[in-house]
């Protein structure tokens, strides 16, 4: 965690709500996937938020993860320096985020660098890694390693082609959203201006 004092009042309530979104079972699945995807030559962290944050905070594992989803000749992050300098580690996290977006993770699924570095929103980090896993599974290009039931497959487009005849017939139909006049009649209607009988 960063060198910040404790938060109070509304700030504390907001942070507690964010912290409640963190899922330990998802953490276990993500650690297992990252371990397998990176080739198994990395250490696993002890369970827990802080350990998960410390494990990913340097950015090295994240860069190795995104590189493992590409062919060896086409890796997006060419150089992954091992360093203790804070700005270099944050730069590696930013490189991972750019590469993840280029891989197909939508911008709203990406976490901010401070979410991981300062531990502000580790649930957002989990969401990003889950989205990355889902896209890797959906691409089915042979680079995803892991169980197929760890992530959801993203829906693919289901484009339909209609003939001119089908399109012409569709223009004559009245959709049920427009309503229907079937069964409508004026039987039982009284003339306008007649008083209503209330008993």
PDB file of C-alpha atoms in Angstrom:
ATOM      1  CA  UNK A   1       0.000   0.000   0.000  1.00  0.00           C
ATOM      2  CA  UNK A   2       1.066   3.583  -0.477  1.00  0.00           C
ATOM      3  CA  UNK A   3       2.324   5.790   2.331  1.00  0.00           C
ATOM      4  CA  UNK A   4      -1.001   7.436   3.028  1.00  0.00           C
ATOM      5  CA  UNK A   5      -2.659   8.012   6.333  1.00  0.00           C
ATOM      6  CA  UNK A   6      -5.978   6.423   7.175  1.00  0.00           C
ATOM      7  CA  UNK A   7      -9.049   7.777   5.453  1.00  0.00           C
ATOM      8  CA  UNK A   8     -12.047   9.051   7.388  1.00  0.00           C
ATOM      9  CA  UNK A   9     -15.718   9.770   6.779  1.00  0.00           C
ATOM     10  CA  UNK A  10     -17.020   9.479   3.249  1.00  0.00           C
ATOM     11  CA  UNK A  11     -13.592   8.584   1.843  1.00  0.00           C
ATOM     12  CA  UNK A  12     -13.386   5.604   4.163  1.00  0.00           C
ATOM     13  CA  UNK A  13     -16.927   4.464   3.280  1.00  0.00           C
ATOM     14  CA  UNK A  14     -16.168   4.674  -0.444  1.00  0.00           C
ATOM     15  CA  UNK A  15     -12.908   2.751  -0.024  1.00  0.00           C
ATOM     16  CA  UNK A  16     -14.660   0.059   2.038  1.00  0.00           C
ATOM     17  CA  UNK A  17     -17.274  -0.356  -0.710  1.00  0.00           C
ATOM     18  CA  UNK A  18     -14.528  -0.708  -3.314  1.00  0.00           C
ATOM     19  CA  UNK A  19     -12.687  -3.224  -1.126  1.00  0.00           C
ATOM     20  CA  UNK A  20     -15.823  -5.364  -0.784  1.00  0.00           C
ATOM     21  CA  UNK A  21     -15.837  -5.980  -4.538  1.00  0.00           C
ATOM     22  CA  UNK A  22     -12.536  -7.863  -4.316  1.00  0.00           C
ATOM     23  CA  UNK A  23     -13.141 -11.625  -4.688  1.00  0.00           C
ATOM     24  CA  UNK A  24     -10.742 -14.131  -3.116  1.00  0.00           C
ATOM     25  CA  UNK A  25     -11.981 -17.031  -5.250  1.00  0.00           C
ATOM     26  CA  UNK A  26     -11.363 -14.969  -8.403  1.00  0.00           C
ATOM     27  CA  UNK A  27      -7.901 -14.128  -7.079  1.00  0.00           C
ATOM     28  CA  UNK A  28      -7.111 -17.852  -6.768  1.00  0.00           C
ATOM     29  CA  UNK A  29      -8.291 -18.527 -10.334  1.00  0.00           C
ATOM     30  CA  UNK A  30      -6.343 -15.559 -11.744  1.00  0.00           C
ATOM     31  CA  UNK A  31      -3.144 -16.546  -9.930  1.00  0.00           C
ATOM     32  CA  UNK A  32      -3.478 -20.087 -11.272  1.00  0.00           C
ATOM     33  CA  UNK A  33      -4.069 -18.843 -14.829  1.00  0.00           C
ATOM     34  CA  UNK A  34      -1.174 -16.358 -14.737  1.00  0.00           C
ATOM     35  CA  UNK A  35       1.107 -19.050 -13.318  1.00  0.00           C
ATOM     36  CA  UNK A  36       0.210 -21.506 -16.115  1.00  0.00           C
ATOM     37  CA  UNK A  37       0.113 -18.855 -18.856  1.00  0.00           C
ATOM     38  CA  UNK A  38       3.581 -17.533 -17.977  1.00  0.00           C
ATOM     39  CA  UNK A  39       5.099 -21.002 -18.104  1.00  0.00           C
ATOM     40  CA  UNK A  40       5.142 -21.883 -14.412  1.00  0.00           C
ATOM     41  CA  UNK A  41       8.557 -20.348 -13.705  1.00  0.00           C
ATOM     42  CA  UNK A  42       7.227 -17.607 -11.401  1.00  0.00           C
ATOM     43  CA  UNK A  43       6.487 -17.703  -7.699  1.00  0.00           C
ATOM     44  CA  UNK A  44       2.894 -17.821  -6.512  1.00  0.00           C
ATOM     45  CA  UNK A  45       1.824 -15.243  -3.940  1.00  0.00           C
ATOM     46  CA  UNK A  46       0.264 -16.092  -0.607  1.00  0.00           C
ATOM     47  CA  UNK A  47      -3.532 -15.579  -0.644  1.00  0.00           C
ATOM     48  CA  UNK A  48      -4.762 -12.082   0.168  1.00  0.00           C
ATOM     49  CA  UNK A  49      -5.208  -8.638  -1.332  1.00  0.00           C
ATOM     50  CA  UNK A  50      -1.874  -7.181  -0.305  1.00  0.00           C
ATOM     51  CA  UNK A  51       0.059 -10.230  -1.487  1.00  0.00           C
ATOM     52  CA  UNK A  52      -1.765 -10.177  -4.831  1.00  0.00           C
ATOM     53  CA  UNK A  53      -0.959  -6.477  -5.195  1.00  0.00           C
ATOM     54  CA  UNK A  54       2.721  -6.964  -4.292  1.00  0.00           C
ATOM     55  CA  UNK A  55       2.971  -9.862  -6.753  1.00  0.00           C
ATOM     56  CA  UNK A  56       1.741  -7.770  -9.703  1.00  0.00           C
ATOM     57  CA  UNK A  57       2.942  -4.329  -8.629  1.00  0.00           C
ATOM     58  CA  UNK A  58       6.321  -4.405 -10.377  1.00  0.00           C
ATOM     59  CA  UNK A  59       4.591  -4.899 -13.737  1.00  0.00           C
ATOM     60  CA  UNK A  60       6.970  -7.686 -14.772  1.00  0.00           C
ATOM     61  CA  UNK A  61       4.429 -10.495 -14.418  1.00  0.00           C
ATOM     62  CA  UNK A  62       1.771  -8.471 -16.240  1.00  0.00           C
ATOM     63  CA  UNK A  63       4.152  -7.841 -19.156  1.00  0.00           C
ATOM     64  CA  UNK A  64       5.070 -11.526 -19.297  1.00  0.00           C
ATOM     65  CA  UNK A  65       1.366 -12.409 -19.239  1.00  0.00           C
ATOM     66  CA  UNK A  66       0.453 -10.214 -22.219  1.00  0.00           C
ATOM     67  CA  UNK A  67       3.535 -11.364 -24.146  1.00  0.00           C
ATOM     68  CA  UNK A  68       2.542 -15.007 -23.613  1.00  0.00           C
ATOM     69  CA  UNK A  69      -0.711 -14.386 -25.519  1.00  0.00           C
ATOM     70  CA  UNK A  70       1.194 -13.547 -28.714  1.00  0.00           C
ATOM     71  CA  UNK A  71       3.504 -15.577 -30.965  1.00  0.00           C
ATOM     72  CA  UNK A  72       7.168 -15.289 -29.850  1.00  0.00           C
ATOM     73  CA  UNK A  73       8.087 -13.126 -32.849  1.00  0.00           C
ATOM     74  CA  UNK A  74       5.184 -10.717 -32.307  1.00  0.00           C
ATOM     75  CA  UNK A  75       5.415  -9.800 -28.612  1.00  0.00           C
ATOM     76  CA  UNK A  76       4.037  -6.321 -27.862  1.00  0.00           C
ATOM     77  CA  UNK A  77       6.492  -5.575 -25.031  1.00  0.00           C
ATOM     78  CA  UNK A  78       9.967  -6.255 -26.349  1.00  0.00           C
ATOM     79  CA  UNK A  79      11.992  -5.461 -23.258  1.00  0.00           C
ATOM     80  CA  UNK A  80      10.941  -6.165 -19.661  1.00  0.00           C
ATOM     81  CA  UNK A  81      13.626  -4.761 -17.361  1.00  0.00           C
ATOM     82  CA  UNK A  82      13.843  -6.000 -13.766  1.00  0.00           C
ATOM     83  CA  UNK A  83      14.069  -2.822 -11.725  1.00  0.00           C
ATOM     84  CA  UNK A  84      13.152  -1.440  -8.310  1.00  0.00           C
ATOM     85  CA  UNK A  85      12.634   2.116  -9.570  1.00  0.00           C
ATOM     86  CA  UNK A  86       9.024   3.132  -8.998  1.00  0.00           C
ATOM     87  CA  UNK A  87       8.510   5.086 -12.214  1.00  0.00           C
ATOM     88  CA  UNK A  88       9.916   2.191 -14.295  1.00  0.00           C
ATOM     89  CA  UNK A  89       7.559  -0.256 -12.618  1.00  0.00           C
ATOM     90  CA  UNK A  90       4.611   2.062 -13.230  1.00  0.00           C
ATOM     91  CA  UNK A  91       5.741   2.402 -16.832  1.00  0.00           C
ATOM     92  CA  UNK A  92       5.620  -1.397 -17.220  1.00  0.00           C
ATOM     93  CA  UNK A  93       2.059  -1.412 -15.846  1.00  0.00           C
ATOM     94  CA  UNK A  94       1.138   1.279 -18.399  1.00  0.00           C
ATOM     95  CA  UNK A  95       2.737  -0.783 -21.187  1.00  0.00           C
ATOM     96  CA  UNK A  96       0.658  -3.780 -20.099  1.00  0.00           C
ATOM     97  CA  UNK A  97      -2.528  -1.677 -20.179  1.00  0.00           C
ATOM     98  CA  UNK A  98      -1.753  -0.378 -23.682  1.00  0.00           C
ATOM     99  CA  UNK A  99      -0.974  -3.898 -24.915  1.00  0.00           C
ATOM    100  CA  UNK A 100      -4.158  -5.263 -23.296  1.00  0.00           C
ATOM    101  CA  UNK A 101      -6.231  -2.609 -25.063  1.00  0.00           C
ATOM    102  CA  UNK A 102      -4.537  -3.443 -28.370  1.00  0.00           C
ATOM    103  CA  UNK A 103      -5.289  -7.134 -27.690  1.00  0.00           C
ATOM    104  CA  UNK A 104      -8.999  -6.358 -27.425  1.00  0.00           C
ATOM    105  CA  UNK A 105      -9.820  -5.438 -23.815  1.00  0.00           C
ATOM    106  CA  UNK A 106     -12.220  -2.512 -23.966  1.00  0.00           C
ATOM    107  CA  UNK A 107     -11.200   0.718 -22.296  1.00  0.00           C
ATOM    108  CA  UNK A 108     -13.905   0.524 -19.614  1.00  0.00           C
ATOM    109  CA  UNK A 109     -12.533  -2.859 -18.466  1.00  0.00           C
ATOM    110  CA  UNK A 110      -9.014  -1.502 -17.933  1.00  0.00           C
ATOM    111  CA  UNK A 111      -7.796  -0.457 -14.490  1.00  0.00           C
ATOM    112  CA  UNK A 112      -5.754   2.665 -13.844  1.00  0.00           C
ATOM    113  CA  UNK A 113      -2.090   2.318 -12.916  1.00  0.00           C
ATOM    114  CA  UNK A 114      -2.726   3.732  -9.430  1.00  0.00           C
ATOM    115  CA  UNK A 115      -5.460   1.136  -8.840  1.00  0.00           C
ATOM    116  CA  UNK A 116      -2.726  -1.484  -8.734  1.00  0.00           C
ATOM    117  CA  UNK A 117       0.264   0.534  -7.579  1.00  0.00           C
ATOM    118  CA  UNK A 118      -1.442   2.192  -4.606  1.00  0.00           C
ATOM    119  CA  UNK A 119      -3.948  -0.616  -4.033  1.00  0.00           C
ATOM    120  CA  UNK A 120      -6.893   1.736  -4.546  1.00  0.00           C
ATOM    121  CA  UNK A 121      -9.084  -0.686  -6.526  1.00  0.00           C
ATOM    122  CA  UNK A 122      -7.746  -4.216  -6.809  1.00  0.00           C
ATOM    123  CA  UNK A 123     -11.189  -5.398  -7.921  1.00  0.00           C
ATOM    124  CA  UNK A 124     -10.640  -3.341 -11.092  1.00  0.00           C
ATOM    125  CA  UNK A 125      -7.339  -5.189 -11.593  1.00  0.00           C
ATOM    126  CA  UNK A 126      -9.245  -8.465 -11.283  1.00  0.00           C
ATOM    127  CA  UNK A 127     -11.828  -7.261 -13.828  1.00  0.00           C
ATOM    128  CA  UNK A 128      -9.097  -6.368 -16.318  1.00  0.00           C
ATOM    129  CA  UNK A 129      -7.367  -9.728 -15.948  1.00  0.00           C
ATOM    130  CA  UNK A 130     -10.717 -11.543 -16.265  1.00  0.00           C
ATOM    131  CA  UNK A 131     -11.546  -9.602 -19.432  1.00  0.00           C
ATOM    132  CA  UNK A 132      -8.105 -10.420 -20.829  1.00  0.00           C
ATOM    133  CA  UNK A 133      -8.618 -14.108 -20.059  1.00  0.00           C
ATOM    134  CA  UNK A 134     -12.053 -14.065 -21.696  1.00  0.00           C
ATOM    135  CA  UNK A 135     -10.698 -12.488 -24.864  1.00  0.00           C
ATOM    136  CA  UNK A 136      -7.760 -14.924 -24.974  1.00  0.00           C
ATOM    137  CA  UNK A 137     -10.190 -17.843 -24.621  1.00  0.00           C
ATOM    138  CA  UNK A 138     -12.522 -16.409 -27.264  1.00  0.00           C
ATOM    139  CA  UNK A 139      -9.746 -15.800 -29.816  1.00  0.00           C
ATOM    140  CA  UNK A 140      -8.911 -19.521 -29.676  1.00  0.00           C
ATOM    141  CA  UNK A 141      -5.608 -18.955 -31.488  1.00  0.00           C
ATOM    142  CA  UNK A 142      -3.662 -21.551 -29.523  1.00  0.00           C
ATOM    143  CA  UNK A 143      -1.900 -19.133 -27.167  1.00  0.00           C
ATOM    144  CA  UNK A 144      -4.355 -19.414 -24.253  1.00  0.00           C
ATOM    145  CA  UNK A 145      -3.194 -21.907 -21.621  1.00  0.00           C
ATOM    146  CA  UNK A 146      -5.543 -22.821 -18.854  1.00  0.00           C
ATOM    147  CA  UNK A 147      -8.908 -24.373 -18.217  1.00  0.00           C
ATOM    148  CA  UNK A 148     -11.695 -23.383 -20.637  1.00  0.00           C
ATOM    149  CA  UNK A 149     -14.172 -22.928 -17.784  1.00  0.00           C
ATOM    150  CA  UNK A 150     -12.064 -20.325 -15.953  1.00  0.00           C
ATOM    151  CA  UNK A 151     -13.393 -17.499 -18.140  1.00  0.00           C
ATOM    152  CA  UNK A 152     -16.503 -16.778 -20.180  1.00  0.00           C
ATOM    153  CA  UNK A 153     -16.336 -16.859 -23.931  1.00  0.00           C
ATOM    154  CA  UNK A 154     -17.265 -13.500 -25.431  1.00  0.00           C
ATOM    155  CA  UNK A 155     -20.215 -13.479 -27.814  1.00  0.00           C
ATOM    156  CA  UNK A 156     -19.308 -13.355 -31.480  1.00  0.00           C
ATOM    157  CA  UNK A 157     -21.243 -11.480 -34.142  1.00  0.00           C
ATOM    158  CA  UNK A 158     -24.175 -13.335 -35.680  1.00  0.00           C
ATOM    159  CA  UNK A 159     -24.699 -11.471 -38.925  1.00  0.00           C
ATOM    160  CA  UNK A 160     -27.791 -12.430 -40.919  1.00  0.00           C
ATOM    161  CA  UNK A 161     -28.406 -12.035 -44.633  1.00  0.00           C
ATOM    162  CA  UNK A 162     -31.945 -11.535 -45.959  1.00  0.00           C
ATOM    163  CA  UNK A 163     -33.153 -11.779 -49.548  1.00  0.00           C
ATOM    164  CA  UNK A 164     -34.944  -8.865 -51.210  1.00  0.00           C
ATOM    165  CA  UNK A 165     -38.205 -10.844 -51.028  1.00  0.00           C
ATOM    166  CA  UNK A 166     -37.870 -11.329 -47.256  1.00  0.00           C
ATOM    167  CA  UNK A 167     -37.117  -7.629 -46.743  1.00  0.00           C
ATOM    168  CA  UNK A 168     -40.165  -6.622 -48.853  1.00  0.00           C
ATOM    169  CA  UNK A 169     -42.465  -8.951 -46.893  1.00  0.00           C
ATOM    170  CA  UNK A 170     -41.104  -7.569 -43.611  1.00  0.00           C
ATOM    171  CA  UNK A 171     -42.116  -4.039 -44.571  1.00  0.00           C
ATOM    172  CA  UNK A 172     -45.764  -5.091 -44.788  1.00  0.00           C
ATOM    173  CA  UNK A 173     -45.881  -6.604 -41.312  1.00  0.00           C
ATOM    174  CA  UNK A 174     -46.990  -4.590 -38.324  1.00  0.00           C
ATOM    175  CA  UNK A 175     -44.835  -5.511 -35.383  1.00  0.00           C
ATOM    176  CA  UNK A 176     -46.491  -6.371 -32.099  1.00  0.00           C
ATOM    177  CA  UNK A 177     -44.642  -3.423 -30.575  1.00  0.00           C
ATOM    178  CA  UNK A 178     -46.992  -1.160 -32.508  1.00  0.00           C
ATOM    179  CA  UNK A 179     -50.006  -2.774 -30.893  1.00  0.00           C
ATOM    180  CA  UNK A 180     -52.867  -4.615 -32.472  1.00  0.00           C
ATOM    181  CA  UNK A 181     -56.432  -3.788 -33.384  1.00  0.00           C
ATOM    182  CA  UNK A 182     -57.645  -7.364 -33.421  1.00  0.00           C
ATOM    183  CA  UNK A 183     -60.827  -7.799 -31.438  1.00  0.00           C
ATOM    184  CA  UNK A 184     -61.510  -4.067 -31.329  1.00  0.00           C
ATOM    185  CA  UNK A 185     -65.066  -3.040 -32.072  1.00  0.00           C
ATOM    186  CA  UNK A 186     -67.510  -0.327 -31.117  1.00  0.00           C
ATOM    187  CA  UNK A 187     -70.229  -2.642 -29.887  1.00  0.00           C
ATOM    188  CA  UNK A 188     -71.620  -1.461 -26.600  1.00  0.00           C
ATOM    189  CA  UNK A 189     -70.576   2.126 -27.267  1.00  0.00           C
ATOM    190  CA  UNK A 190     -73.041   4.742 -26.102  1.00  0.00           C
ATOM    191  CA  UNK A 191     -73.356   8.011 -27.828  1.00  0.00           C
ATOM    192  CA  UNK A 192     -70.985  10.754 -26.848  1.00  0.00           C
ATOM    193  CA  UNK A 193     -72.339  13.251 -24.344  1.00  0.00           C
ATOM    194  CA  UNK A 194     -74.429  10.710 -22.446  1.00  0.00           C
ATOM    195  CA  UNK A 195     -73.958  10.856 -18.694  1.00  0.00           C
ATOM    196  CA  UNK A 196     -72.145   7.977 -17.008  1.00  0.00           C
ATOM    197  CA  UNK A 197     -74.348   5.766 -14.881  1.00  0.00           C
ATOM    198  CA  UNK A 198     -72.819   5.282 -11.439  1.00  0.00           C
ATOM    199  CA  UNK A 199     -74.616   2.952  -9.068  1.00  0.00           C
TER     200      UNK A 199
END
